[in-house]
Short mmCIF file of N, CA and C in Angstrom, two decimals:
data_model
loop_
_atom_site.label_atom_id
_atom_site.label_comp_id
_atom_site.label_asym_id
_atom_site.label_seq_id
_atom_site.Cartn_x
_atom_site.Cartn_y
_atom_site.Cartn_z
N UNK E 1 117.22 98.90 93.90
CA UNK E 1 117.00 97.94 94.96
C UNK E 1 117.32 98.50 96.34
N UNK E 2 117.98 99.65 96.37
CA UNK E 2 118.30 100.23 97.66
C UNK E 2 117.04 100.67 98.39
N UNK E 3 115.93 100.78 97.66
CA UNK E 3 114.65 101.12 98.29
C UNK E 3 114.27 100.08 99.33
N UNK E 4 114.76 98.87 99.19
CA UNK E 4 114.42 97.80 100.14
C UNK E 4 114.91 98.15 101.55
N UNK E 5 116.06 98.79 101.66
CA UNK E 5 116.56 99.18 102.98
C UNK E 5 115.65 100.19 103.65
N UNK E 6 115.23 101.18 102.88
CA UNK E 6 114.31 102.19 103.42
C UNK E 6 112.97 101.57 103.75
N UNK E 7 112.47 100.70 102.88
CA UNK E 7 111.18 100.05 103.12
C UNK E 7 111.23 99.18 104.37
N UNK E 8 112.33 98.48 104.56
CA UNK E 8 112.47 97.61 105.73
C UNK E 8 112.41 98.43 107.01
N UNK E 9 113.16 99.52 107.06
CA UNK E 9 113.17 100.37 108.25
C UNK E 9 111.80 101.01 108.45
N UNK E 10 111.16 101.44 107.38
CA UNK E 10 109.82 102.03 107.50
C UNK E 10 108.82 101.00 108.01
N UNK E 11 108.94 99.76 107.56
CA UNK E 11 108.02 98.70 107.99
C UNK E 11 108.17 98.37 109.46
N UNK E 12 109.33 98.66 110.03
CA UNK E 12 109.57 98.36 111.44
C UNK E 12 108.62 99.10 112.36
N UNK E 13 108.12 100.24 111.91
CA UNK E 13 107.25 101.05 112.75
C UNK E 13 105.77 100.79 112.48
N UNK E 14 105.46 99.73 111.75
CA UNK E 14 104.06 99.43 111.43
C UNK E 14 103.55 98.25 112.26
N UNK E 15 102.23 98.09 112.26
CA UNK E 15 101.62 96.95 112.95
C UNK E 15 101.95 95.63 112.26
N UNK E 16 102.32 95.70 111.00
CA UNK E 16 102.64 94.50 110.23
C UNK E 16 104.13 94.16 110.28
N UNK E 17 104.81 94.68 111.29
CA UNK E 17 106.25 94.45 111.38
C UNK E 17 106.60 92.96 111.41
N UNK E 18 105.87 92.16 112.15
CA UNK E 18 106.21 90.74 112.24
C UNK E 18 106.16 90.06 110.87
N UNK E 19 105.21 90.44 110.05
CA UNK E 19 105.12 89.89 108.69
C UNK E 19 106.35 90.29 107.88
N UNK E 20 106.74 91.56 107.95
CA UNK E 20 107.90 92.03 107.20
C UNK E 20 109.18 91.38 107.71
N UNK E 21 109.30 91.25 109.02
CA UNK E 21 110.48 90.62 109.63
C UNK E 21 110.57 89.16 109.21
N UNK E 22 109.45 88.45 109.28
CA UNK E 22 109.43 87.03 108.91
C UNK E 22 109.86 86.85 107.46
N UNK E 23 109.36 87.68 106.57
CA UNK E 23 109.72 87.57 105.15
C UNK E 23 111.19 87.89 104.92
N UNK E 24 111.71 88.88 105.64
CA UNK E 24 113.12 89.27 105.49
C UNK E 24 114.03 88.15 105.97
N UNK E 25 113.73 87.60 107.13
CA UNK E 25 114.55 86.51 107.67
C UNK E 25 114.43 85.27 106.79
N UNK E 26 113.24 85.00 106.27
CA UNK E 26 113.06 83.85 105.37
C UNK E 26 113.92 83.99 104.12
N UNK E 27 114.01 85.21 103.59
CA UNK E 27 114.87 85.43 102.42
C UNK E 27 116.31 85.11 102.78
N UNK E 28 116.73 85.60 103.94
CA UNK E 28 118.11 85.34 104.36
C UNK E 28 118.35 83.85 104.56
N UNK E 29 117.40 83.14 105.10
CA UNK E 29 117.56 81.70 105.31
C UNK E 29 117.71 80.96 103.97
N UNK E 30 117.04 81.45 102.93
CA UNK E 30 117.15 80.81 101.61
C UNK E 30 118.51 81.07 100.97
N UNK E 31 119.01 82.28 101.09
CA UNK E 31 120.20 82.63 100.31
C UNK E 31 121.49 82.72 101.11
N UNK E 32 121.39 83.00 102.40
CA UNK E 32 122.56 83.06 103.26
C UNK E 32 122.20 82.49 104.63
N UNK E 33 121.96 81.18 104.70
CA UNK E 33 121.48 80.58 105.94
C UNK E 33 122.41 80.81 107.13
N UNK E 34 123.70 80.92 106.88
CA UNK E 34 124.65 81.12 107.98
C UNK E 34 124.54 82.51 108.62
N UNK E 35 123.88 83.46 107.95
CA UNK E 35 123.71 84.81 108.49
C UNK E 35 122.31 85.07 109.04
N UNK E 36 121.38 84.16 108.83
CA UNK E 36 119.97 84.41 109.13
C UNK E 36 119.71 84.70 110.61
N UNK E 37 120.32 83.95 111.51
CA UNK E 37 120.07 84.18 112.94
C UNK E 37 120.59 85.55 113.37
N UNK E 38 121.75 85.93 112.86
CA UNK E 38 122.31 87.25 113.17
C UNK E 38 121.44 88.37 112.64
N UNK E 39 120.93 88.19 111.44
CA UNK E 39 120.04 89.19 110.84
C UNK E 39 118.76 89.31 111.66
N UNK E 40 118.23 88.19 112.08
CA UNK E 40 117.00 88.20 112.88
C UNK E 40 117.20 88.99 114.18
N UNK E 41 118.31 88.74 114.86
CA UNK E 41 118.60 89.46 116.10
C UNK E 41 118.83 90.94 115.83
N UNK E 42 119.54 91.25 114.75
CA UNK E 42 119.81 92.64 114.40
C UNK E 42 118.51 93.39 114.09
N UNK E 43 117.59 92.73 113.42
CA UNK E 43 116.31 93.37 113.10
C UNK E 43 115.51 93.69 114.36
N UNK E 44 115.56 92.82 115.35
CA UNK E 44 114.84 93.08 116.60
C UNK E 44 115.41 94.30 117.32
N UNK E 45 116.73 94.41 117.36
CA UNK E 45 117.37 95.58 117.98
C UNK E 45 117.06 96.83 117.18
N UNK E 46 117.15 96.71 115.88
CA UNK E 46 116.90 97.85 115.00
C UNK E 46 115.48 98.37 115.14
N UNK E 47 114.53 97.48 115.30
CA UNK E 47 113.13 97.92 115.46
C UNK E 47 112.99 98.80 116.70
N UNK E 48 113.63 98.40 117.79
CA UNK E 48 113.60 99.20 119.01
C UNK E 48 114.16 100.59 118.75
N UNK E 49 115.25 100.66 117.98
CA UNK E 49 115.86 101.95 117.66
C UNK E 49 114.95 102.80 116.77
N UNK E 50 114.30 102.16 115.81
CA UNK E 50 113.39 102.90 114.91
C UNK E 50 112.20 103.44 115.69
N UNK E 51 111.62 102.62 116.55
CA UNK E 51 110.48 103.08 117.35
C UNK E 51 110.87 104.24 118.26
N UNK E 52 112.05 104.17 118.86
CA UNK E 52 112.53 105.26 119.71
C UNK E 52 112.74 106.53 118.89
N UNK E 53 113.29 106.38 117.69
CA UNK E 53 113.51 107.54 116.81
C UNK E 53 112.18 108.17 116.42
N UNK E 54 111.20 107.35 116.09
CA UNK E 54 109.87 107.90 115.73
C UNK E 54 109.23 108.60 116.92
N UNK E 55 109.35 108.00 118.09
CA UNK E 55 108.77 108.60 119.30
C UNK E 55 109.40 109.97 119.58
N UNK E 56 110.70 110.09 119.33
CA UNK E 56 111.42 111.34 119.56
C UNK E 56 111.37 112.28 118.36
N UNK E 57 110.66 111.87 117.31
CA UNK E 57 110.59 112.66 116.07
C UNK E 57 112.00 112.94 115.54
N UNK E 58 112.84 111.90 115.59
CA UNK E 58 114.24 111.99 115.19
C UNK E 58 114.43 111.36 113.81
N UNK E 59 114.14 112.13 112.79
CA UNK E 59 114.22 111.61 111.42
C UNK E 59 115.66 111.31 111.01
N UNK E 60 116.63 112.06 111.56
CA UNK E 60 118.03 111.81 111.21
C UNK E 60 118.46 110.40 111.60
N UNK E 61 118.07 109.97 112.80
CA UNK E 61 118.42 108.62 113.24
C UNK E 61 117.74 107.58 112.37
N UNK E 62 116.47 107.81 112.07
CA UNK E 62 115.75 106.85 111.23
C UNK E 62 116.39 106.75 109.85
N UNK E 63 116.80 107.89 109.30
CA UNK E 63 117.46 107.87 107.99
C UNK E 63 118.81 107.16 108.06
N UNK E 64 119.53 107.34 109.16
CA UNK E 64 120.81 106.65 109.33
C UNK E 64 120.61 105.14 109.40
N UNK E 65 119.57 104.71 110.10
CA UNK E 65 119.28 103.28 110.19
C UNK E 65 118.88 102.73 108.83
N UNK E 66 118.09 103.48 108.08
CA UNK E 66 117.73 103.06 106.73
C UNK E 66 118.97 102.99 105.85
N UNK E 67 119.87 103.95 106.02
CA UNK E 67 121.12 103.96 105.26
C UNK E 67 121.96 102.72 105.53
N UNK E 68 121.98 102.30 106.79
CA UNK E 68 122.74 101.09 107.14
C UNK E 68 122.16 99.87 106.42
N UNK E 69 120.84 99.78 106.35
CA UNK E 69 120.23 98.64 105.66
C UNK E 69 120.34 98.76 104.15
N UNK E 70 120.37 99.98 103.63
CA UNK E 70 120.64 100.13 102.20
C UNK E 70 122.03 99.60 101.88
N UNK E 71 122.98 99.86 102.78
CA UNK E 71 124.35 99.34 102.59
C UNK E 71 124.37 97.81 102.69
N UNK E 72 123.61 97.25 103.62
CA UNK E 72 123.51 95.78 103.71
C UNK E 72 123.05 95.21 102.38
N UNK E 73 121.97 95.78 101.85
CA UNK E 73 121.41 95.26 100.60
C UNK E 73 122.33 95.55 99.41
N UNK E 74 123.02 96.69 99.44
CA UNK E 74 123.95 97.00 98.36
C UNK E 74 125.09 95.98 98.34
N UNK E 75 125.62 95.65 99.51
CA UNK E 75 126.68 94.65 99.59
C UNK E 75 126.17 93.28 99.16
N UNK E 76 124.97 92.99 99.55
CA UNK E 76 124.28 91.76 99.19
C UNK E 76 124.26 91.60 97.67
N UNK E 77 123.90 92.67 96.97
CA UNK E 77 123.84 92.62 95.50
C UNK E 77 125.23 92.67 94.86
N UNK E 78 126.16 93.36 95.50
CA UNK E 78 127.52 93.40 94.97
C UNK E 78 128.14 92.00 95.02
N UNK E 79 127.85 91.26 96.08
CA UNK E 79 128.37 89.90 96.22
C UNK E 79 127.76 88.94 95.20
N UNK E 80 126.49 89.16 94.89
CA UNK E 80 125.80 88.28 93.94
C UNK E 80 124.67 89.04 93.26
N UNK E 81 124.96 89.69 92.12
CA UNK E 81 123.93 90.47 91.41
C UNK E 81 122.71 89.64 91.02
N UNK E 82 122.86 88.34 90.94
CA UNK E 82 121.74 87.48 90.59
C UNK E 82 120.65 87.43 91.66
N UNK E 83 120.95 87.97 92.84
CA UNK E 83 119.97 87.96 93.92
C UNK E 83 119.01 89.15 93.85
N UNK E 84 119.12 89.96 92.82
CA UNK E 84 118.23 91.12 92.67
C UNK E 84 116.77 90.69 92.63
N UNK E 85 116.48 89.56 92.01
CA UNK E 85 115.09 89.09 91.94
C UNK E 85 114.54 88.76 93.33
N UNK E 86 115.37 88.17 94.19
CA UNK E 86 114.95 87.87 95.57
C UNK E 86 114.63 89.16 96.32
N UNK E 87 115.50 90.14 96.15
CA UNK E 87 115.31 91.41 96.83
C UNK E 87 114.08 92.14 96.30
N UNK E 88 113.85 92.09 95.01
CA UNK E 88 112.67 92.72 94.41
C UNK E 88 111.40 92.04 94.93
N UNK E 89 111.43 90.72 95.04
CA UNK E 89 110.29 89.97 95.58
C UNK E 89 109.99 90.40 97.02
N UNK E 90 111.04 90.52 97.82
CA UNK E 90 110.87 90.96 99.21
C UNK E 90 110.22 92.34 99.24
N UNK E 91 110.73 93.24 98.43
CA UNK E 91 110.20 94.61 98.41
C UNK E 91 108.76 94.65 97.91
N UNK E 92 108.51 94.02 96.77
CA UNK E 92 107.19 94.11 96.14
C UNK E 92 106.10 93.31 96.87
N UNK E 93 106.45 92.14 97.38
CA UNK E 93 105.44 91.25 97.95
C UNK E 93 105.29 91.34 99.47
N UNK E 94 106.33 91.83 100.16
CA UNK E 94 106.28 91.78 101.62
C UNK E 94 106.48 93.12 102.30
N UNK E 95 107.46 93.90 101.86
CA UNK E 95 107.72 95.16 102.54
C UNK E 95 106.79 96.27 102.06
N UNK E 96 106.69 96.44 100.76
CA UNK E 96 105.86 97.50 100.20
C UNK E 96 104.41 97.44 100.64
N UNK E 97 103.76 96.28 100.57
CA UNK E 97 102.35 96.21 100.93
C UNK E 97 102.02 96.58 102.38
N UNK E 98 102.97 96.47 103.30
CA UNK E 98 102.66 96.79 104.70
C UNK E 98 102.81 98.28 105.00
N UNK E 99 103.32 99.04 104.04
CA UNK E 99 103.53 100.47 104.24
C UNK E 99 102.30 101.27 103.85
N UNK E 100 102.16 102.42 104.46
CA UNK E 100 101.09 103.34 104.05
C UNK E 100 101.43 103.87 102.66
N UNK E 101 100.45 104.47 102.01
CA UNK E 101 100.70 105.01 100.67
C UNK E 101 101.81 106.06 100.70
N UNK E 102 101.83 106.89 101.73
CA UNK E 102 102.87 107.91 101.87
C UNK E 102 104.25 107.25 101.97
N UNK E 103 104.36 106.21 102.80
CA UNK E 103 105.63 105.51 102.96
C UNK E 103 106.03 104.81 101.66
N UNK E 104 105.08 104.20 100.97
CA UNK E 104 105.39 103.54 99.69
C UNK E 104 105.94 104.54 98.68
N UNK E 105 105.34 105.72 98.63
CA UNK E 105 105.83 106.75 97.71
C UNK E 105 107.22 107.21 98.09
N UNK E 106 107.50 107.24 99.39
CA UNK E 106 108.81 107.69 99.87
C UNK E 106 109.91 106.72 99.48
N UNK E 107 109.61 105.44 99.46
CA UNK E 107 110.65 104.44 99.19
C UNK E 107 110.65 103.94 97.75
N UNK E 108 109.73 104.45 96.94
CA UNK E 108 109.65 103.98 95.55
C UNK E 108 110.98 104.21 94.84
N UNK E 109 111.38 103.23 94.07
CA UNK E 109 112.61 103.37 93.31
C UNK E 109 112.28 103.78 91.89
N UNK E 110 113.20 104.47 91.29
CA UNK E 110 113.04 104.93 89.92
C UNK E 110 114.18 104.33 89.12
N UNK E 111 113.85 103.68 88.02
CA UNK E 111 114.87 103.12 87.14
C UNK E 111 114.74 103.83 85.80
N UNK E 112 115.83 104.43 85.36
CA UNK E 112 115.81 105.14 84.09
C UNK E 112 116.92 104.59 83.20
N UNK E 113 116.63 104.52 81.93
CA UNK E 113 117.61 104.05 80.95
C UNK E 113 117.58 105.01 79.78
N UNK E 114 118.74 105.30 79.25
CA UNK E 114 118.81 106.20 78.09
C UNK E 114 119.89 105.71 77.15
N UNK E 115 119.69 105.99 75.89
CA UNK E 115 120.70 105.68 74.87
C UNK E 115 120.93 106.96 74.07
N UNK E 116 122.17 107.28 73.84
CA UNK E 116 122.48 108.48 73.06
C UNK E 116 123.22 108.10 71.79
N UNK E 117 123.11 108.97 70.82
CA UNK E 117 123.80 108.76 69.55
C UNK E 117 124.41 110.08 69.11
N UNK E 118 125.58 109.98 68.52
CA UNK E 118 126.27 111.15 67.97
C UNK E 118 126.45 112.21 69.06
N UNK E 119 125.94 113.41 68.84
CA UNK E 119 126.13 114.51 69.79
C UNK E 119 124.89 114.79 70.63
N UNK E 120 124.03 113.82 70.78
CA UNK E 120 122.79 114.04 71.52
C UNK E 120 123.07 114.16 73.02
N UNK E 121 122.11 114.73 73.72
CA UNK E 121 122.19 114.89 75.17
C UNK E 121 121.00 114.20 75.81
N UNK E 122 121.21 113.71 77.00
CA UNK E 122 120.12 113.10 77.76
C UNK E 122 120.07 113.80 79.11
N UNK E 123 118.89 114.22 79.49
CA UNK E 123 118.67 114.82 80.81
C UNK E 123 117.64 113.95 81.52
N UNK E 124 118.03 113.38 82.64
CA UNK E 124 117.12 112.49 83.37
C UNK E 124 117.02 112.96 84.81
N UNK E 125 115.84 112.77 85.36
CA UNK E 125 115.64 113.19 86.74
C UNK E 125 114.53 112.36 87.36
N UNK E 126 114.69 112.02 88.61
CA UNK E 126 113.64 111.32 89.33
C UNK E 126 112.61 112.26 89.91
N UNK E 127 112.92 113.54 89.88
CA UNK E 127 112.00 114.57 90.37
C UNK E 127 112.13 115.80 89.48
N UNK E 128 112.04 116.98 90.08
CA UNK E 128 112.09 118.22 89.31
C UNK E 128 113.44 118.37 88.63
N UNK E 129 113.41 118.98 87.47
CA UNK E 129 114.65 119.25 86.75
C UNK E 129 114.52 120.61 86.08
N UNK E 130 115.52 121.44 86.27
CA UNK E 130 115.52 122.78 85.68
C UNK E 130 116.80 122.91 84.87
N UNK E 131 116.66 123.14 83.60
CA UNK E 131 117.82 123.25 82.71
C UNK E 131 117.84 124.66 82.15
N UNK E 132 118.96 125.32 82.33
CA UNK E 132 119.11 126.67 81.78
C UNK E 132 120.32 126.69 80.87
N UNK E 133 120.35 127.62 79.97
CA UNK E 133 121.48 127.73 79.06
C UNK E 133 121.26 126.92 77.81
N UNK E 134 122.24 126.99 76.95
CA UNK E 134 122.12 126.31 75.65
C UNK E 134 122.71 124.93 75.70
#
């Protein structure tokens, strides 16, 4: 679900930003109405920062801003794990669709599950994996 933070920041630099912002604030109004106005104001400031970072080709700043929103969403889920469905809905129905294919691939989340028995080993990777040795 941390992909939602990256997707939100990526959506800030698109023409569909108002749609993504509206959906994000609407989610907050449903689940944490007392924080919604603050989130709305924070998103407006954050968009200005993201646009400035993109204009300056400053990927470090953009990644830091995405990291801050990943932390927001992580805390959100830590406080109430049952809200994962709300966050998934926001990502799948509102943030993801406004991104370019390249951006969607960049923020895609990978969920892996493994079960081991006895002395078995599991090697999992979201990308390349090189295993050497016995």
